Amino acid sequence: MSANEKKAEGIGLGLRVDMAARFLDEAPESVRWVEVHPENYIGRGGLYRSYLDRARERWPVLTHGLSTCLGDTEALDTEYMGQLRGFLGEVGTGWHSEHLCFGSGAGAALHDLLPLPFTDEAARTAADRFGRVRDAIDLEFAFENVSYYAPQGDDGLDEARFCAEVLERTGGKMLLDVNNVYVNSRNFGFDPRAFIDLVPPDRVVQMHVAGHFVRDDGLRIDTHGEPVCDDVYELLGYALRHVGPVPVLLERDNDIPPLEDLLAEVERLTRIYDDAMRARETGAEVHP
Amino acid sequence: MSLAEHQAKVARVCLEAEPSELGSMEHADRWGIYRTMVRARLHRVCEQALKRTREALGEETFRALVDRWLATAPPSTRFFRELPGEFVAWVDATECPEMGTPMFARDMMRYELAVWSVKADDERGEPSVVDFSFEGIPCFSVASRFVRVAHGVDRRAEDGSVDAYDGALLVYRTAGFTAKCLRLNPLAAALVEELRQAESARRSVTEAVQRAAQKQGVAIDQKLIEGLSGLLEKLLTRGVLRGCLEA
């Protein structure tokens, strides 16, 4: 069975150029799959392409988009959708995911993930775009909950209800970013477990965890540039017990540490993953 | 306010030099975080791609130039790696007095963009080639860029100064994925320019050489042929010239 035909499960790592050379040389077995951003590879050759080709030989690949944000109100780029569909087929991903946010305005590409207001109009817009992207790529499609800093609703759990609304309208899947739930819960004062309880477990296909930065004023910023904190590890265990066995990605995009440090995080995540699955099998407390 | 209007407003807040609407937004301090993050990322990729241009212009001038680009011609590409290209295209199409000091700044910027770009150029889909011949149509690597210059911006003195150089730079990607550069004197530049155009115009190597000699007002004599042989050997051994298009 080729790597492409294997199913992504357990703990994966994002393929990033800053760590790719050593990561690919060592091909650590603890990493079970890799995630790539199509925008970094579509229409690109050279070193990036060579890294992707090597990764595909070794691991199943899942894809996660950055530039087709589901809350964007601008027309869907059909040419890019064709390129994306071709790329997803080439790497053999089991599904594709994008962010439930917006990333453009007035014709400008902002190259960031900006929060949608938790309104009916935004839910309709996102659901409509979700459906059109899913049709264009002809593949299972999931959206990711994002972190945000400017309040968008009346209380923190409005975001969970907003996600549930989009899931309901689309019948689609969700990539549950546990770090984002945690960051938002701390910034807006809600119980992150209550958020996770509102997520229908059968709709979650994947999870993300990452580190975040705590400013002097206490505001948490989702940087993907620090180690995962203990609270997020703990919340991941809770989410896994709630959802079941879905692949979990360790995201590290900035200040990437030596490979040993990343693998130590992967090992800790693996233990949490295994413990959560055992707890589900033995009927141990699912919501401790 | 509709969702589209809200998004346009946030885009303006993030990109305008003086975000006049930010102060009136609810939770302005938090939206200010997005302005900082968006701008930091866009500035950073331009700084990475155009490091020496930034050094030559000075950090403050370069930053002001990027700020003006963001305010007047916001990025449109979804591909992060293409942002420096959009910035350079804007600088080239815009009156930017700050690019006049030092004199070599524009050449440096185009050269650095070529270096940045060849590293990402997609070699898949390159046409099939056969061995090089003078009767064939030349075929260059897609991971190569021809840059006309008035300054030798590929080399700098220790004090950062750059000599005048009337010719061109041929930037290409090596098999090890690094970017390298060949300096081309005026005649070599004319030859390479014609050879590169010959590929799309479906002209033979011989025709390209004749056109270059004519444009330069030189005879195709023993001296030119010797120089041409040396140039072609360099291009072929470096993989910049892949051979000739398959018939």
Coordinates of C-alpha atoms in Angstrom, one line a residue:
Chain A
M1 CA 0.0 0.0 0.0
S2 CA 1.5 3.4 -1.0
A3 CA 1.6 6.2 1.5
N4 CA -1.1 8.0 -0.5
E5 CA -3.5 5.1 0.0
K6 CA -3.0 4.9 3.7
K7 CA -5.4 6.6 6.0
A8 CA -4.3 9.6 8.0
E9 CA -4.7 8.8 11.7
G10 CA -3.1 9.6 15.0
I11 CA -0.8 12.6 15.2
G12 CA 0.4 14.5 12.2
L13 CA 2.8 17.4 11.6
G14 CA 2.5 20.3 9.2
L15 CA 5.2 20.2 6.5
R16 CA 7.0 23.5 6.7
V17 CA 10.1 24.4 4.7
D18 CA 12.0 25.5 7.8
M19 CA 12.0 22.0 9.2
A20 CA 11.4 19.9 6.1
A21 CA 15.0 18.8 5.2
R22 CA 15.8 17.1 8.5
F23 CA 12.2 15.9 9.0
L24 CA 12.2 14.2 5.7
D25 CA 15.7 12.7 6.2
E26 CA 14.8 11.2 9.5
A27 CA 11.2 10.4 8.7
P28 CA 10.2 9.8 12.3
E29 CA 7.7 7.0 12.8
S30 CA 5.9 8.8 15.5
V31 CA 4.5 11.2 12.9
R32 CA 1.7 9.4 11.2
W33 CA 0.7 11.9 8.5
V34 CA 1.5 15.4 7.3
E35 CA -0.6 18.4 6.4
V36 CA 0.1 20.8 3.6
H37 CA -1.3 24.1 2.5
P38 CA -2.1 23.8 -1.2
E39 CA -1.3 27.5 -1.8
N40 CA 2.3 26.7 -1.0
Y41 CA 2.5 24.1 -3.8
I42 CA 0.1 24.9 -6.6
G43 CA 2.1 26.3 -9.5
R44 CA 5.3 26.0 -7.6
G45 CA 8.3 23.8 -8.4
G46 CA 11.8 23.7 -6.9
L47 CA 12.5 22.9 -3.3
Y48 CA 8.9 23.1 -2.1
R49 CA 7.8 20.6 -4.7
S50 CA 10.7 18.2 -4.0
Y51 CA 9.8 18.3 -0.2
L52 CA 6.2 17.5 -1.0
D53 CA 7.1 14.7 -3.3
R54 CA 9.3 13.1 -0.6
A55 CA 6.6 13.6 2.0
R56 CA 4.1 11.9 -0.2
E57 CA 6.3 8.8 -0.5
R58 CA 6.4 8.4 3.2
W59 CA 3.1 9.7 4.7
P60 CA -0.6 10.2 3.9
V61 CA -1.2 13.8 3.2
L62 CA -4.1 16.0 4.3
T63 CA -4.7 19.5 2.9
H64 CA -5.7 22.7 4.6
G65 CA -6.4 25.8 2.6
L66 CA -5.5 29.4 3.5
S67 CA -7.0 31.5 0.8
T68 CA -10.6 30.4 0.1
C69 CA -12.0 31.7 3.4
L70 CA -15.6 30.7 3.7
G71 CA -16.9 34.0 4.8
D72 CA -15.5 36.0 1.9
T73 CA -18.2 37.8 -0.1
E74 CA -16.1 38.1 -3.2
A75 CA -16.7 35.8 -6.2
L76 CA -15.2 32.3 -6.0
D77 CA -12.1 32.0 -8.2
T78 CA -13.1 29.2 -10.5
E79 CA -9.7 29.0 -12.1
Y80 CA -8.1 28.4 -8.7
M81 CA -10.8 25.9 -7.8
G82 CA -9.8 23.9 -10.8
Q83 CA -6.1 24.1 -9.8
L84 CA -7.1 23.1 -6.2
R85 CA -9.1 20.2 -7.3
G86 CA -6.2 18.9 -9.4
F87 CA -3.8 19.3 -6.5
L88 CA -6.1 17.6 -4.0
G89 CA -6.4 14.6 -6.4
E90 CA -2.7 14.5 -6.9
V91 CA -1.8 14.3 -3.2
G92 CA -4.7 12.0 -2.5
T93 CA -6.1 13.8 0.5
G94 CA -9.0 12.2 2.2
W95 CA -10.7 15.6 2.6
H96 CA -9.9 19.3 2.4
S97 CA -10.5 22.0 4.9
E98 CA -10.7 25.8 5.0
H99 CA -11.3 28.5 7.6
L100 CA -14.6 29.8 8.8
C101 CA -13.6 33.5 8.6
F102 CA -12.9 36.1 5.9
G103 CA -9.6 36.9 4.3
S104 CA -10.3 39.6 1.8
G105 CA -12.3 42.8 1.4
A106 CA -12.8 45.4 -1.4
G107 CA -10.7 43.3 -3.7
A108 CA -7.7 43.1 -1.4
A109 CA -6.2 39.8 -0.3
L110 CA -5.3 40.3 3.4
H111 CA -3.4 37.0 3.9
D112 CA -4.8 36.7 7.4
L113 CA -7.8 35.1 9.0
L114 CA -10.4 37.7 10.1
P115 CA -13.4 36.9 12.2
L116 CA -16.9 36.8 10.9
P117 CA -19.7 38.4 12.8
F118 CA -21.9 35.6 14.3
T119 CA -24.9 36.7 12.2
D120 CA -27.4 35.0 10.0
E121 CA -26.0 36.8 7.0
A122 CA -22.5 35.5 7.7
A123 CA -23.8 31.9 8.3
R124 CA -25.7 32.0 5.0
T125 CA -22.7 33.4 3.2
A126 CA -20.3 30.8 4.6
A127 CA -22.7 28.0 4.0
D128 CA -23.3 29.0 0.4
R129 CA -19.5 29.3 -0.2
F130 CA -18.9 26.0 1.6
G131 CA -21.3 24.3 -0.8
R132 CA -19.8 25.8 -3.9
V133 CA -16.2 24.9 -2.8
R134 CA -17.3 21.4 -2.0
D135 CA -18.9 21.0 -5.4
A136 CA -15.8 22.5 -7.1
I137 CA -13.4 20.2 -5.4
D138 CA -15.7 17.2 -5.4
L139 CA -14.3 16.0 -2.1
E140 CA -15.3 15.8 1.5
F141 CA -14.9 19.3 2.9
A142 CA -14.5 20.7 6.4
F143 CA -14.3 24.2 8.0
E144 CA -12.1 25.2 10.8
N145 CA -13.1 27.4 13.7
V146 CA -10.7 30.3 14.0
S147 CA -9.3 32.3 16.9
Y148 CA -10.4 35.9 17.1
Y149 CA -9.7 39.0 19.2
A150 CA -12.5 41.5 18.4
P151 CA -15.7 40.4 20.0
Q152 CA -18.2 39.1 17.4
G153 CA -21.2 37.9 19.5
D154 CA -22.9 38.5 22.8
D155 CA -21.2 35.6 24.6
G156 CA -18.3 33.3 23.8
L157 CA -20.5 30.4 23.0
D158 CA -22.1 32.3 20.2
E159 CA -19.2 31.1 18.1
A160 CA -20.1 27.4 18.8
R161 CA -23.7 28.1 17.9
F162 CA -22.5 29.8 14.7
C163 CA -20.4 26.8 13.8
A164 CA -23.3 24.5 14.5
E165 CA -25.5 26.7 12.3
V166 CA -23.1 26.4 9.4
L167 CA -22.8 22.6 9.9
E168 CA -26.6 22.4 9.9
R169 CA -26.9 24.4 6.7
T170 CA -24.2 22.6 4.8
G171 CA -24.3 19.1 6.2
G172 CA -20.5 19.4 6.0
K173 CA -17.7 18.5 8.3
M174 CA -15.6 20.4 10.8
L175 CA -11.9 20.6 11.6
L176 CA -12.0 21.4 15.3
D177 CA -9.0 23.6 16.3
V178 CA -8.7 23.0 20.0
N179 CA -6.1 25.7 20.6
N180 CA -8.5 28.2 18.9
V181 CA -11.3 27.2 21.2
Y182 CA -9.0 27.6 24.2
V183 CA -7.6 31.0 23.1
N184 CA -11.1 32.3 22.5
S185 CA -12.4 30.9 25.8
R186 CA -9.6 32.8 27.7
N187 CA -10.1 36.0 25.7
F188 CA -13.8 36.0 26.0
G189 CA -14.4 34.2 29.3
F190 CA -16.3 31.0 28.5
D191 CA -15.9 27.3 29.3
P192 CA -14.0 25.7 26.4
R193 CA -15.5 22.3 27.3
A194 CA -19.0 23.8 26.9
F195 CA -17.9 24.9 23.4
I196 CA -16.8 21.4 22.5
D197 CA -20.0 19.9 23.9
L198 CA -21.9 21.9 21.4
V199 CA -19.9 20.4 18.5
P200 CA -21.6 17.3 17.0
P201 CA -18.9 14.6 17.3
D202 CA -19.9 12.8 14.2
R203 CA -19.1 15.9 12.1
V204 CA -15.6 16.4 13.2
V205 CA -13.0 14.9 10.8
Q206 CA -9.8 16.3 12.2
M207 CA -8.3 18.4 15.0
H208 CA -5.6 21.0 15.3
V209 CA -3.5 21.9 18.3
A210 CA -0.9 24.7 18.5
G211 CA 0.8 27.0 20.8
H212 CA -0.2 30.6 21.4
F213 CA 1.3 33.8 22.8
V214 CA 0.1 35.5 26.0
R215 CA 0.5 39.3 25.9
D216 CA 1.4 41.3 29.0
D217 CA -2.3 42.4 29.2
G218 CA -3.3 38.7 29.2
L219 CA -4.8 38.6 25.7
R220 CA -3.9 35.4 24.0
I221 CA -2.8 35.5 20.4
D222 CA -2.8 32.4 18.2
T223 CA 0.7 32.5 16.8
H224 CA 1.6 28.9 16.2
G225 CA 5.0 30.0 17.4
E226 CA 5.1 28.5 20.9
P227 CA 4.9 25.1 22.4
V228 CA 1.4 23.7 23.1
C229 CA 0.4 24.7 26.7
D230 CA -0.8 22.2 29.3
D231 CA -4.4 23.5 29.3
V232 CA -4.6 22.9 25.5
Y233 CA -3.2 19.4 25.9
E234 CA -5.9 18.7 28.5
L235 CA -8.6 20.2 26.4
L236 CA -7.4 18.0 23.5
G237 CA -7.9 14.9 25.6
Y238 CA -11.4 16.1 26.4
A239 CA -12.2 16.8 22.8
L240 CA -10.9 13.4 21.7
R241 CA -13.0 11.6 24.2
H242 CA -16.0 13.6 22.9
V243 CA -15.3 13.1 19.2
G244 CA -13.4 9.8 18.9
P245 CA -10.5 8.8 16.7
V246 CA -9.8 11.6 14.2
P247 CA -6.3 12.7 13.1
V248 CA -4.7 15.5 15.2
L249 CA -2.3 18.0 13.7
L250 CA 0.5 19.7 15.6
E251 CA 0.7 23.2 14.0
R252 CA 3.9 25.0 14.3
D253 CA 4.5 27.8 11.7
N254 CA 6.7 30.3 13.5
D255 CA 9.9 30.1 15.5
I256 CA 10.1 26.4 14.6
P257 CA 12.2 24.6 17.2
P258 CA 14.7 21.7 16.6
L259 CA 13.0 18.6 15.4
E260 CA 13.6 16.9 18.8
D261 CA 11.3 19.4 20.4
L262 CA 8.6 19.0 17.9
L263 CA 8.8 15.2 18.2
A264 CA 8.6 15.5 22.0
E265 CA 5.3 17.3 21.5
V266 CA 4.2 14.7 19.0
E267 CA 4.9 12.0 21.6
R268 CA 2.9 13.8 24.3
L269 CA 0.0 14.2 21.9
T270 CA 0.2 10.5 21.0
R271 CA -0.1 9.6 24.7
I272 CA -3.1 11.8 25.1
Y273 CA -4.6 10.4 21.9
D274 CA -4.1 6.8 23.0
D275 CA -5.4 7.5 26.5
A276 CA -8.5 9.2 25.1
M277 CA -9.2 6.2 22.8
R278 CA -8.7 3.8 25.6
A279 CA -11.1 5.8 27.8
R280 CA -13.7 5.6 25.0
E281 CA -13.3 1.9 24.6
T282 CA -13.5 1.1 28.3
G283 CA -16.4 3.4 28.8
A284 CA -14.4 5.5 31.2
E285 CA -15.6 9.0 31.9
V286 CA -16.1 10.6 28.5
H287 CA -16.7 14.1 30.0
P288 CA -14.5 14.2 33.0
Chain B
M1 CA -23.8 47.5 7.3
S2 CA -23.7 44.4 5.0
L3 CA -21.1 41.7 5.4
A4 CA -19.4 42.9 2.2
E5 CA -19.3 46.5 3.5
H6 CA -17.9 45.3 6.8
Q7 CA -15.2 43.3 5.1
A8 CA -14.3 46.3 2.8
K9 CA -14.1 48.5 5.9
V10 CA -11.8 46.1 7.7
A11 CA -9.6 45.8 4.6
R12 CA -9.3 49.6 4.6
V13 CA -8.5 49.7 8.3
C14 CA -5.8 47.1 7.7
L15 CA -4.2 48.7 4.6
E16 CA -4.7 52.4 4.6
A17 CA -1.7 54.4 5.8
E18 CA -3.9 56.4 8.2
P19 CA -6.8 54.2 9.1
S20 CA -9.4 56.9 9.5
E21 CA -12.3 54.4 10.3
L22 CA -10.5 52.5 13.0
G23 CA -11.2 54.9 15.8
S24 CA -14.9 54.7 15.2
M25 CA -15.1 50.9 15.2
E26 CA -16.4 49.2 18.3
H27 CA -13.5 47.4 20.0
A28 CA -11.0 49.5 18.0
D29 CA -8.1 48.3 20.0
R30 CA -8.8 44.7 19.1
W31 CA -9.3 45.5 15.4
G32 CA -6.0 47.3 15.6
I33 CA -4.4 43.9 16.4
Y34 CA -5.6 42.7 13.0
R35 CA -4.1 45.8 11.3
T36 CA -0.8 45.1 13.0
M37 CA -0.9 41.4 12.0
V38 CA -1.9 41.9 8.4
R39 CA 0.7 44.6 7.8
A40 CA 3.5 42.7 9.6
R41 CA 3.0 39.7 7.4
L42 CA 2.9 41.7 4.2
H43 CA 5.9 43.8 5.1
R44 CA 7.8 40.7 6.2
V45 CA 7.5 38.9 2.9
C46 CA 8.6 42.0 1.0
E47 CA 11.6 42.4 3.3
Q48 CA 12.6 38.7 2.9
A49 CA 12.4 38.8 -0.9
L50 CA 14.1 42.2 -1.3
K51 CA 16.5 42.2 1.6
R52 CA 19.4 44.0 -0.2
T53 CA 17.0 46.5 -1.8
R54 CA 15.8 47.3 1.7
E55 CA 19.4 47.7 2.9
A56 CA 20.2 50.0 0.0
L57 CA 17.2 52.2 0.4
G58 CA 17.2 52.2 4.1
E59 CA 14.7 50.5 6.4
E60 CA 12.5 53.6 6.8
T61 CA 12.3 54.4 3.1
F62 CA 11.6 50.8 2.2
R63 CA 8.9 50.6 4.8
A64 CA 7.3 53.8 3.6
L65 CA 7.3 52.4 0.1
V66 CA 5.6 49.2 1.1
D67 CA 3.1 51.2 3.1
R68 CA 2.3 53.3 0.0
W69 CA 1.8 50.1 -2.1
L70 CA -0.6 48.7 0.5
A71 CA -2.6 51.9 0.6
T72 CA -2.8 52.5 -3.1
A73 CA -2.7 49.1 -4.8
P74 CA -3.6 46.4 -2.3
P75 CA -2.4 42.9 -2.8
S76 CA -4.6 40.8 -5.0
T77 CA -2.8 37.5 -5.3
R78 CA -3.8 34.5 -3.0
F79 CA -0.2 33.2 -3.3
F80 CA 1.9 34.6 -0.5
R81 CA 5.1 34.0 -2.5
E82 CA 3.8 36.3 -5.3
L83 CA 3.4 39.3 -3.1
P84 CA 6.9 40.7 -3.7
G85 CA 6.2 40.5 -7.4
E86 CA 3.0 42.5 -7.0
F87 CA 5.0 45.1 -5.0
V88 CA 7.8 45.3 -7.5
A89 CA 5.3 45.6 -10.4
W90 CA 3.7 48.5 -8.5
V91 CA 7.0 50.2 -7.9
D92 CA 7.9 49.8 -11.6
A93 CA 4.6 51.3 -12.7
T94 CA 4.6 54.2 -10.2
E95 CA 6.5 57.3 -9.8
C96 CA 8.7 56.6 -6.8
P97 CA 11.4 59.2 -6.3
E98 CA 12.8 57.3 -3.4
M99 CA 13.9 54.6 -5.8
G100 CA 16.4 57.0 -7.3
T101 CA 18.8 56.9 -4.4
P102 CA 20.9 55.0 -4.7
M103 CA 20.9 54.8 -8.5
F104 CA 21.0 51.0 -8.5
A105 CA 18.0 50.5 -6.3
R106 CA 15.6 49.6 -9.2
D107 CA 18.1 47.2 -10.7
M108 CA 18.7 45.6 -7.3
M109 CA 14.9 45.2 -6.8
R110 CA 14.4 43.5 -10.2
Y111 CA 17.4 41.3 -9.6
E112 CA 16.2 40.2 -6.2
L113 CA 12.8 39.5 -7.5
A114 CA 14.3 37.3 -10.2
V115 CA 16.3 35.4 -7.5
W116 CA 13.1 35.0 -5.4
S117 CA 11.0 33.9 -8.4
V118 CA 13.3 31.3 -9.9
K119 CA 13.3 29.4 -6.7
A120 CA 9.5 28.9 -7.0
D121 CA 9.2 28.5 -10.8
D122 CA 7.4 25.4 -11.7
E123 CA 9.4 23.1 -13.9
R124 CA 6.7 20.6 -14.3
G125 CA 5.1 20.9 -17.7
E126 CA 8.3 22.1 -19.4
P127 CA 8.3 21.0 -23.0
S128 CA 10.4 18.0 -24.1
V129 CA 13.7 18.8 -25.6
V130 CA 16.3 17.2 -27.9
D131 CA 20.0 17.9 -28.1
F132 CA 21.0 21.5 -28.8
S133 CA 21.6 22.4 -32.5
F134 CA 21.8 25.6 -34.5
E135 CA 18.8 24.5 -36.6
G136 CA 16.6 23.8 -33.6
I137 CA 14.4 26.2 -31.6
P138 CA 16.2 26.9 -28.3
C139 CA 14.4 26.0 -25.0
F140 CA 15.3 27.6 -21.7
S141 CA 14.6 26.4 -18.2
V142 CA 11.4 28.0 -16.8
A143 CA 13.4 28.7 -13.7
S144 CA 15.4 31.4 -15.3
R145 CA 15.0 35.2 -15.6
F146 CA 16.7 37.7 -17.8
V147 CA 17.1 41.1 -16.2
R148 CA 18.5 44.1 -18.1
V149 CA 20.6 46.3 -15.8
A150 CA 22.7 49.4 -15.7
H151 CA 24.4 48.3 -12.5
G152 CA 26.2 45.1 -11.5
V153 CA 23.8 44.5 -8.6
D154 CA 24.7 40.8 -8.3
R155 CA 27.9 41.9 -6.7
R156 CA 28.5 44.5 -4.0
A157 CA 31.6 46.1 -2.5
E158 CA 32.2 45.8 1.2
D159 CA 30.8 49.3 1.7
G160 CA 27.6 48.3 -0.1
S161 CA 28.4 50.2 -3.3
V162 CA 27.6 48.7 -6.7
D163 CA 29.5 49.4 -9.9
A164 CA 27.9 50.6 -13.1
Y165 CA 27.4 47.6 -15.5
D166 CA 25.8 47.9 -18.9
G167 CA 24.4 44.5 -19.7
A168 CA 22.1 41.9 -18.2
L169 CA 21.9 39.3 -15.5
L170 CA 20.7 35.9 -16.2
V171 CA 19.3 34.4 -13.0
Y172 CA 18.7 30.7 -12.9
R173 CA 17.9 27.9 -10.5
T174 CA 20.5 25.1 -10.0
A175 CA 19.8 21.4 -9.6
G176 CA 20.2 22.0 -5.8
F177 CA 17.4 24.6 -5.8
T178 CA 19.6 27.6 -5.2
A179 CA 19.6 30.7 -7.4
K180 CA 22.7 31.7 -9.3
C181 CA 23.5 34.5 -11.7
L182 CA 25.4 34.9 -15.0
R183 CA 26.6 38.3 -15.9
L184 CA 26.1 39.1 -19.6
N185 CA 28.0 41.9 -21.4
P186 CA 26.0 43.8 -24.0
L187 CA 26.6 41.4 -26.9
A188 CA 26.0 38.3 -24.7
A189 CA 22.8 40.0 -23.4
A190 CA 21.6 40.6 -26.9
L191 CA 22.3 37.0 -27.8
V192 CA 20.5 35.6 -24.8
E193 CA 17.6 37.9 -25.2
E194 CA 17.1 36.8 -28.8
L195 CA 17.6 33.2 -27.9
R196 CA 14.9 33.5 -25.2
Q197 CA 12.5 35.2 -27.6
A198 CA 13.2 32.6 -30.2
E199 CA 11.5 30.0 -28.1
S200 CA 8.1 31.7 -28.2
A201 CA 8.6 33.1 -31.7
R202 CA 9.6 29.6 -32.9
R203 CA 12.8 30.8 -34.5
S204 CA 16.0 28.7 -34.8
V205 CA 19.2 29.4 -32.9
T206 CA 20.8 30.5 -36.1
E207 CA 18.1 33.1 -36.8
A208 CA 18.3 34.3 -33.2
V209 CA 22.1 34.8 -33.5
Q210 CA 21.7 36.7 -36.8
R211 CA 19.1 39.0 -35.3
A212 CA 21.3 39.7 -32.2
A213 CA 24.3 40.4 -34.4
Q214 CA 22.3 42.7 -36.6
K215 CA 20.8 44.6 -33.6
Q216 CA 24.3 45.0 -32.1
G217 CA 25.8 46.0 -35.5
V218 CA 28.5 43.3 -35.4
A219 CA 29.6 40.8 -38.0
I220 CA 29.2 37.1 -37.4
D221 CA 32.9 36.4 -37.6
Q222 CA 35.3 34.1 -35.9
K223 CA 35.5 36.2 -32.7
L224 CA 31.7 36.2 -32.3
I225 CA 31.5 32.5 -33.0
E226 CA 34.1 31.8 -30.3
G227 CA 32.3 34.0 -27.8
L228 CA 29.0 32.5 -28.7
S229 CA 30.4 28.9 -28.3
G230 CA 31.6 29.8 -24.8
L231 CA 28.3 31.4 -23.9
L232 CA 26.2 28.4 -25.1
E233 CA 28.5 26.0 -23.3
K234 CA 27.9 27.9 -20.0
L235 CA 24.2 28.0 -20.6
L236 CA 23.9 24.3 -21.4
T237 CA 26.2 23.0 -18.6
R238 CA 24.2 25.1 -16.1
G239 CA 20.9 23.8 -17.4
V240 CA 19.7 27.3 -18.1
L241 CA 19.5 26.3 -21.8
R242 CA 17.9 22.9 -21.8
G243 CA 18.5 22.1 -25.5
C244 CA 16.1 22.5 -28.4
L245 CA 12.4 22.0 -28.6
E246 CA 11.4 18.6 -29.9
A247 CA 10.0 18.9 -33.4

